Amino acid sequence: MLVLQAIIDGILVGGFYALMAGGLTLVFGVMEIVNFAQGIMVVLGAYLSYALFTHLSIDPFLSLVITMPGMFLIGIAVYWSMIRPIKQDRVIMSLLVMFAVGTIAEGILDLVFTSNLVQISTPYVNNSFTVGSLIFPDIYVYAFLMSVVLLAGVYYLLYRTRFGRSLRASMQNPTAARLVGINTDWVSAYTLGIGVAMAAAGGMVFGLTNSFDAASSYDLISRLLAIVIFGGFGSLSGALIASVLMLVIQDVVAVVWSPTWGQTTFYVILILILLVRPQGLLGRKAVRAQ
Amino acid sequence: MLALAAAACGSSPSSSGTSHGPITIGVSVSLSGDFSGDGLATKQGYETWAAFQNAHGGILGRKIQMDFLSDGSSPTQVVTNYQKLITVNHVNFVLGPYSTLLTKPSSVIANRYGYVMIEAIGGGPSVFQQGLHNVFDVSASAKYQLITFAKWLVATHKPEDVAYASMTDPFLQPMLDGARAYLSAHGFTSVVYKLYPLETTDYTPIASVIAASKAPVVVLGTMPPDGYAFIQDFIQDRYSPKVLIEASGPDQGTAFVKAVGANNTGGIMVPNTWFPGSTYYQNSAMVSLYIKMFGGTANNISADVAEAFSAGQVLTQAVDHIKSTSNSALEHYLHSGAMFQSVQGPVKFLPDGENSAATPFVFQWQHGTLEDVLPAGVGHPVPILAVKPAWGAGG
Amino acid sequence: MSILQVSDVRKSYGGIQALAGCTMTFEEGAINGLIGPNGSGKTTLFNVISGYETADAGQVTLRGKDITNARADQVFALGLGRTFQITRIFPRLTVLENLHVATQRRGFAAQLRSWKSAAERSRAMEVLEFVGLTPLAEEPAGGLSYGQQKLLEFAFITVARPSVMLLDEPAGGVNPTLLRGLADRIRALNKEGITFVIVEHDMEFVMGLCDRVLVMHQGCALTAGAPEEVRANPDVLEAYLGSDMREAG
Amino acid sequence: MTAIDVTPTGAAAPEHIPYEPPRQIRWTGTGLLLVFLAVFPLLFPNPAVTSIAVITMIFLVAAIGWNIFSGYSGYISIGHAAYYGIGQYTVALLAMHAKVPAGWDTFGLLPVAGLVCAVAAVPIGYVVLRVRRHTFIILTVAVMFILQLLAFNLVSWTNGSGGLEMSFPTWQGSYFNEPFYYVGLVAAVVACAASWWVRRSKYGLGLLSIRDDEDRARGLGINAARTKLIAYAISAFFVGVAGGLYAPFIGSVYPQFGFDPTFDLAVAVLVFVGGIGTLSGPVIGALLLIPLQQYFYLQFGNANLYLIAYGVLFILILRLLPAGIAPSVTQLWRRVLVARRRAAARSRAVPALAVQSSAVQSSAVQSPAAGPPEAPPATAAVPQAGGDEVAR
């Protein structure tokens, strides 16, 4: 029963990790950019929702209407000012640039919000309902549903719209996409915007379920990267499956053995799987390093 | 590198070995990184102390001037910082940084330059195992932090099941292990014992294991974030233990209330060395000055503030007694078995630097305030709620 | 006498069969031409032989030694070198360094030695002279023109002296003047006993250079023979033009 | 330009302009730097300064070591903290169990720490080196985290979160840092020598060819797996030595500071800023950035501005010198040289020009900047393979 409960917890929490990791994997898939600042973007999203909630009493879920477009614009701005000027060695250079962006953002957040831990505490965070003897905390269920809706939205955007077509074209062959008249710069900018907006939504849930400060971003980013690699770079469904798997593995190990071994187990499984499938669970076959 | 060297040398103030000018006191504080939250409170505590003391004539008739450097929670930086404070800034005294992790390397540095390190927030056992004679911890050390609670439990309850969980931390884990050893020796069964790493963000599985054990007593070695999260998870799991004590979290005043909800706080205990309403030495003055300087309310004040403040208090009393700024005289005097007073209560040092006079208190949330409940007979404790009210049953 | 033999090699990607039981023999000391329409499996065959891809079935032997699915470096060590259709050189190394890469020495002591020694250098310069890249010896190879890169790749295969060289479209992108030089150099090396297998679309180049031409079609060997015979073979024309003619008709 | 037929014949060949400063300049520079580093503690004996110098040396050794693998092979490892940690624990455990007295004797453990790391790197490298690029990066991080968690969990060995203490030498504060500094300097010189050897050995050339095109290199007889593994082990050795020096300097070892996730980031940043895959890059990066970073901490740490200052500075460096300092400086130097020669050639060519002016003008339509035939554009550091070519 405990194990079953742990599995359910893992799936529910995995849902909103998928949201944060989805933004990362999308950005990588389109632009080969490792958004190392995704962790701090999540924290920024959490702070924005926190500020709107404490100062204007706007419900965190509702606050997304403001924070997501805001963060979308931030993403676009970061693309034009930081990523576009990179001329060569994009993968590594973008990683370094985004690392620097993250550092600056951390410094600013520290200044604005100080380094005291905060948490968004709405009255309903403590509510839960039961099915049989299984417990479903409301907040995780809401968050999970929201994540599924948002991920489905992004999925729709990718596979059912004109923008999605250009985006996928840029993903598969940027040169060819440029030749058929797709403005890959704008596609990339929008993508980073979407990725960062997803971080805003994930951050809101993170802020509801954890106390956080700017330094929380470090633990987040290492996890998100692991999820993205595990699921396969560029694969949304891979990110979802990998997040859920990661959380389920950790939670089950924590229950049946010890929390300290939860992460070890996950990393060992990660290594084993990557040795068999270097492209990750659902990733496209890795481009041969040439 | 040259620029730095020049700057480092240039920035040395008028080498204040003389008895004129202010007494300078150097501290490295963690304003960023893992300890940034507590680091800021620590800094405020030291600032409050300096302001208070300066309003009361300073030390030896000289003004106190604090010299803070930031260490980003990194031992590498803390080592550089204390060397700079001592050898470039030529501070008269140093006080301790935040956390056991950083106190250890810093006390080695202080020792190397013949400085005494009075500290308040580095009570992990490993600090005292280094064989240093210059470290003095004014707070209760880790393994004794929960002892008042454990003694009360043994005295008032039949042996029962106890669930333990702690972050793997050089301060928290020894604290939990100390309580567990004492309780197990007195017939209490340890039904859950889980350790989790610092970077854990999802505590639900640990909470559900504890909930499933239905243990009536829960002892948690937490920092504030996991301290909040466990309570939230317990409420969601509809599991309300009779006795719940957390190492840290409930002591965070309004931040705690905000995080778990006002009507869920009732009965939750926290060991502490200080509380806002304490009647110990200079406490009310400290509280009002802190509020004047940094705003907020008394309940908002972190224990880190009081801990830092007490380190300053002990320094004041010792230096006023030896009437010199000599660190060796200070070390000698602190080892003499003299008794000092602080906002956390009396202080008397063992040879290894632990405070033998420290009586860790137990505080309990009752009707929306954090009350001093244990030990009975010291100060004016409020009667303890032996059984925690159910969740949502008000404060 | 055959030096390189491919028997019944199969390779498919998903549903597409690139090699469908390909069997062919390459004569020692000959300049073998390997032709066939696009997608007939020439490059896949090269990849399988040289250890870049594994065959699903079949066998490859070099001098009677089984090299099926050996690693690329092992195949090279046995004396088989190749070039790529799209040149693959080391762009960040200088032209000279590119040459030195190919002359890896076996043994620990040789590995420790600097490649800047006089003997190494003069040997490499000799080959550079041969392909006319001497003045660019110290330039990073990435800065060379495409034709020059083709020559460089040819040069660093040459410098290692393999007994069999597989050239994948050596003439592609090389201007006519250079092409003549290249053909001369291949002939010169061939005289020294090196066997060549050349994939090429430039029919004039192939027919003028090769002693023997093998034709591939749909992953199988179609026919083989002297250039004139192959040119006269109607099956070859059908293979090349088949689809076009049908479309036209 | 139709590049293909630019086959320079002997006569028209441009005068060769080397890509590196001449040997005398390089050796003199190295010599001066060494002398400066050797006398540095004598010039600035203040412990706060020498303390920064020791940390700089530790990172210098680590950066050179990291570059031997990641720089030369192109495989970016973000998990070398694994060896930093193993080095620290090795020294602390050996000192404890073998009762090595604190002081100079402890330094004798450094090669041992390095060797332990190199040995540990073989099985680890065997596993992680089977994959490439991003997957490789994450695998290295995963291994590092596994080791960190082991350090937390294998309490009987490591004392878990309580960490290990090292007894400290009784040297006085005024010259305490100097032994660490000089041992670090020696280690850095040894690391540099190793890096130099790798750079110019036959073996190292194989490594560099793997960086440029691993599959092509395999087709030229290079056993890529073994070549990478050896470099990985050498690199682990030096990072282990750096860790072994850090442990007694700080006096304690903790899982999270030994297996520090930010360590590799710090090292990678140094090497990238200095110039990855070059001999001097890690040296320049470490000597410049570590003191600068510590300086920022000391100056702006209180105002909490140092993160912002450091981030902005970092972006500026990346923007202005994308290839890193060392290659950018070499490029600049070369550009100056080219310009100067061109100027000289022009002044010599003035009379001739007058005669040939018509011919020059007609060709000038195509290439306005007509001058002596120019060598490929100075993108020496990171040229893209045939990037500027149309021929494809």
PDB file of N, CA, C and O in Angstrom, chain D residues 9-40:
ATOM      1  N   THR D   9      51.144  28.142 -56.308  1.00  0.00           N
ATOM      2  CA  THR D   9      52.411  27.599 -56.768  1.00  0.00           C
ATOM      3  C   THR D   9      53.487  28.284 -55.957  1.00  0.00           C
ATOM      4  O   THR D   9      53.228  29.306 -55.317  1.00  0.00           O
ATOM      5  N   GLY D  10      54.674  27.718 -55.985  1.00  0.00           N
ATOM      6  CA  GLY D  10      55.747  28.223 -55.135  1.00  0.00           C
ATOM      7  C   GLY D  10      55.909  29.731 -55.189  1.00  0.00           C
ATOM      8  O   GLY D  10      55.997  30.391 -54.167  1.00  0.00           O
ATOM      9  N   ALA D  11      55.852  30.297 -56.367  1.00  0.00           N
ATOM     10  CA  ALA D  11      56.154  31.716 -56.513  1.00  0.00           C
ATOM     11  C   ALA D  11      55.100  32.596 -55.861  1.00  0.00           C
ATOM     12  O   ALA D  11      55.406  33.529 -55.135  1.00  0.00           O
ATOM     13  N   ALA D  12      53.818  32.232 -56.070  1.00  0.00           N
ATOM     14  CA  ALA D  12      52.760  33.099 -55.581  1.00  0.00           C
ATOM     15  C   ALA D  12      52.408  32.845 -54.121  1.00  0.00           C
ATOM     16  O   ALA D  12      51.569  33.514 -53.567  1.00  0.00           O
ATOM     17  N   ALA D  13      53.046  31.833 -53.535  1.00  0.00           N
ATOM     18  CA  ALA D  13      52.688  31.469 -52.167  1.00  0.00           C
ATOM     19  C   ALA D  13      52.875  32.638 -51.211  1.00  0.00           C
ATOM     20  O   ALA D  13      53.860  33.351 -51.303  1.00  0.00           O
ATOM     21  N   PRO D  14      51.918  32.862 -50.294  1.00  0.00           N
ATOM     22  CA  PRO D  14      52.091  33.954 -49.343  1.00  0.00           C
ATOM     23  C   PRO D  14      53.221  33.604 -48.388  1.00  0.00           C
ATOM     24  O   PRO D  14      53.438  32.436 -48.094  1.00  0.00           O
ATOM     25  N   GLU D  15      53.876  34.616 -47.970  1.00  0.00           N
ATOM     26  CA  GLU D  15      54.916  34.385 -46.985  1.00  0.00           C
ATOM     27  C   GLU D  15      54.251  33.783 -45.765  1.00  0.00           C
ATOM     28  O   GLU D  15      53.215  34.279 -45.322  1.00  0.00           O
ATOM     29  N   HIS D  16      54.793  32.711 -45.263  1.00  0.00           N
ATOM     30  CA  HIS D  16      54.096  32.026 -44.172  1.00  0.00           C
ATOM     31  C   HIS D  16      54.106  32.858 -42.893  1.00  0.00           C
ATOM     32  O   HIS D  16      55.149  33.316 -42.447  1.00  0.00           O
ATOM     33  N   ILE D  17      52.942  33.024 -42.354  1.00  0.00           N
ATOM     34  CA  ILE D  17      52.837  33.713 -41.068  1.00  0.00           C
ATOM     35  C   ILE D  17      52.389  32.693 -40.043  1.00  0.00           C
ATOM     36  O   ILE D  17      51.290  32.153 -40.148  1.00  0.00           O
ATOM     37  N   PRO D  18      53.234  32.397 -39.072  1.00  0.00           N
ATOM     38  CA  PRO D  18      52.909  31.313 -38.148  1.00  0.00           C
ATOM     39  C   PRO D  18      51.691  31.655 -37.302  1.00  0.00           C
ATOM     40  O   PRO D  18      51.343  32.820 -37.122  1.00  0.00           O
ATOM     41  N   TYR D  19      51.047  30.612 -36.809  1.00  0.00           N
ATOM     42  CA  TYR D  19      49.860  30.801 -35.994  1.00  0.00           C
ATOM     43  C   TYR D  19      50.189  30.992 -34.522  1.00  0.00           C
ATOM     44  O   TYR D  19      49.322  31.275 -33.718  1.00  0.00           O
ATOM     45  N   GLU D  20      51.426  30.791 -34.179  1.00  0.00           N
ATOM     46  CA  GLU D  20      51.816  30.989 -32.784  1.00  0.00           C
ATOM     47  C   GLU D  20      52.926  32.025 -32.760  1.00  0.00           C
ATOM     48  O   GLU D  20      53.681  32.151 -33.722  1.00  0.00           O
ATOM     49  N   PRO D  21      53.033  32.749 -31.668  1.00  0.00           N
ATOM     50  CA  PRO D  21      54.159  33.652 -31.543  1.00  0.00           C
ATOM     51  C   PRO D  21      55.447  32.832 -31.600  1.00  0.00           C
ATOM     52  O   PRO D  21      55.438  31.651 -31.274  1.00  0.00           O
ATOM     53  N   PRO D  22      56.520  33.456 -32.028  1.00  0.00           N
ATOM     54  CA  PRO D  22      57.760  32.687 -32.149  1.00  0.00           C
ATOM     55  C   PRO D  22      58.196  32.102 -30.814  1.00  0.00           C
ATOM     56  O   PRO D  22      57.814  32.562 -29.749  1.00  0.00           O
ATOM     57  N   ARG D  23      59.006  31.068 -30.967  1.00  0.00           N
ATOM     58  CA  ARG D  23      59.428  30.300 -29.810  1.00  0.00           C
ATOM     59  C   ARG D  23      60.071  31.162 -28.715  1.00  0.00           C
ATOM     60  O   ARG D  23      59.749  31.014 -27.541  1.00  0.00           O
ATOM     61  N   GLN D  24      60.927  32.114 -29.134  1.00  0.00           N
ATOM     62  CA  GLN D  24      61.626  32.919 -28.109  1.00  0.00           C
ATOM     63  C   GLN D  24      60.621  33.659 -27.233  1.00  0.00           C
ATOM     64  O   GLN D  24      60.746  33.683 -26.010  1.00  0.00           O
ATOM     65  N   ILE D  25      59.611  34.236 -27.905  1.00  0.00           N
ATOM     66  CA  ILE D  25      58.628  35.003 -27.139  1.00  0.00           C
ATOM     67  C   ILE D  25      57.898  34.097 -26.171  1.00  0.00           C
ATOM     68  O   ILE D  25      57.704  34.402 -24.999  1.00  0.00           O
ATOM     69  N   ARG D  26      57.520  32.902 -26.665  1.00  0.00           N
ATOM     70  CA  ARG D  26      56.769  31.991 -25.811  1.00  0.00           C
ATOM     71  C   ARG D  26      57.597  31.569 -24.602  1.00  0.00           C
ATOM     72  O   ARG D  26      57.138  31.558 -23.475  1.00  0.00           O
ATOM     73  N   TRP D  27      58.862  31.201 -24.880  1.00  0.00           N
ATOM     74  CA  TRP D  27      59.700  30.714 -23.773  1.00  0.00           C
ATOM     75  C   TRP D  27      59.995  31.834 -22.777  1.00  0.00           C
ATOM     76  O   TRP D  27      59.986  31.617 -21.572  1.00  0.00           O
ATOM     77  N   THR D  28      60.274  33.023 -23.325  1.00  0.00           N
ATOM     78  CA  THR D  28      60.539  34.139 -22.423  1.00  0.00           C
ATOM     79  C   THR D  28      59.325  34.423 -21.556  1.00  0.00           C
ATOM     80  O   THR D  28      59.430  34.612 -20.348  1.00  0.00           O
ATOM     81  N   GLY D  29      58.154  34.419 -22.204  1.00  0.00           N
ATOM     82  CA  GLY D  29      56.923  34.677 -21.461  1.00  0.00           C
ATOM     83  C   GLY D  29      56.727  33.659 -20.363  1.00  0.00           C
ATOM     84  O   GLY D  29      56.454  33.997 -19.205  1.00  0.00           O
ATOM     85  N   THR D  30      56.903  32.376 -20.731  1.00  0.00           N
ATOM     86  CA  THR D  30      56.746  31.316 -19.740  1.00  0.00           C
ATOM     87  C   THR D  30      57.723  31.503 -18.593  1.00  0.00           C
ATOM     88  O   THR D  30      57.362  31.375 -17.422  1.00  0.00           O
ATOM     89  N   GLY D  31      58.969  31.816 -18.963  1.00  0.00           N
ATOM     90  CA  GLY D  31      60.009  31.995 -17.936  1.00  0.00           C
ATOM     91  C   GLY D  31      59.657  33.124 -16.985  1.00  0.00           C
ATOM     92  O   GLY D  31      59.709  32.960 -15.762  1.00  0.00           O
ATOM     93  N   LEU D  32      59.246  34.247 -17.562  1.00  0.00           N
ATOM     94  CA  LEU D  32      58.898  35.407 -16.731  1.00  0.00           C
ATOM     95  C   LEU D  32      57.741  35.065 -15.792  1.00  0.00           C
ATOM     96  O   LEU D  32      57.762  35.388 -14.612  1.00  0.00           O
ATOM     97  N   LEU D  33      56.744  34.368 -16.352  1.00  0.00           N
ATOM     98  CA  LEU D  33      55.581  34.006 -15.549  1.00  0.00           C
ATOM     99  C   LEU D  33      56.006  33.109 -14.384  1.00  0.00           C
ATOM    100  O   LEU D  33      55.592  33.304 -13.239  1.00  0.00           O
ATOM    101  N   LEU D  34      56.886  32.146 -14.702  1.00  0.00           N
ATOM    102  CA  LEU D  34      57.342  31.224 -13.657  1.00  0.00           C
ATOM    103  C   LEU D  34      58.088  31.974 -12.560  1.00  0.00           C
ATOM    104  O   LEU D  34      57.862  31.750 -11.366  1.00  0.00           O
ATOM    105  N   VAL D  35      58.972  32.864 -12.973  1.00  0.00           N
ATOM    106  CA  VAL D  35      59.716  33.642 -11.992  1.00  0.00           C
ATOM    107  C   VAL D  35      58.766  34.464 -11.135  1.00  0.00           C
ATOM    108  O   VAL D  35      58.854  34.484  -9.901  1.00  0.00           O
ATOM    109  N   PHE D  36      57.793  35.066 -11.814  1.00  0.00           N
ATOM    110  CA  PHE D  36      56.829  35.879 -11.082  1.00  0.00           C
ATOM    111  C   PHE D  36      56.072  35.024 -10.063  1.00  0.00           C
ATOM    112  O   PHE D  36      55.936  35.397  -8.898  1.00  0.00           O
ATOM    113  N   LEU D  37      55.614  33.848 -10.517  1.00  0.00           N
ATOM    114  CA  LEU D  37      54.859  32.985  -9.609  1.00  0.00           C
ATOM    115  C   LEU D  37      55.753  32.497  -8.469  1.00  0.00           C
ATOM    116  O   LEU D  37      55.308  32.331  -7.334  1.00  0.00           O
ATOM    117  N   ALA D  38      57.024  32.271  -8.779  1.00  0.00           N
ATOM    118  CA  ALA D  38      57.921  31.759  -7.753  1.00  0.00           C
ATOM    119  C   ALA D  38      58.178  32.796  -6.664  1.00  0.00           C
ATOM    120  O   ALA D  38      58.309  32.453  -5.488  1.00  0.00           O
ATOM    121  N   VAL D  39      58.262  34.065  -7.052  1.00  0.00           N
ATOM    122  CA  VAL D  39      58.559  35.089  -6.040  1.00  0.00           C
ATOM    123  C   VAL D  39      57.302  35.754  -5.499  1.00  0.00           C
ATOM    124  O   VAL D  39      57.376  36.559  -4.576  1.00  0.00           O
ATOM    125  N   PHE D  40      56.154  35.373  -6.048  1.00  0.00           N
ATOM    126  CA  PHE D  40      54.920  36.058  -5.665  1.00  0.00           C
ATOM    127  C   PHE D  40      54.708  36.152  -4.146  1.00  0.00           C
ATOM    128  O   PHE D  40      54.460  37.241  -3.617  1.00  0.00           O
TER     129      PHE D  40
END
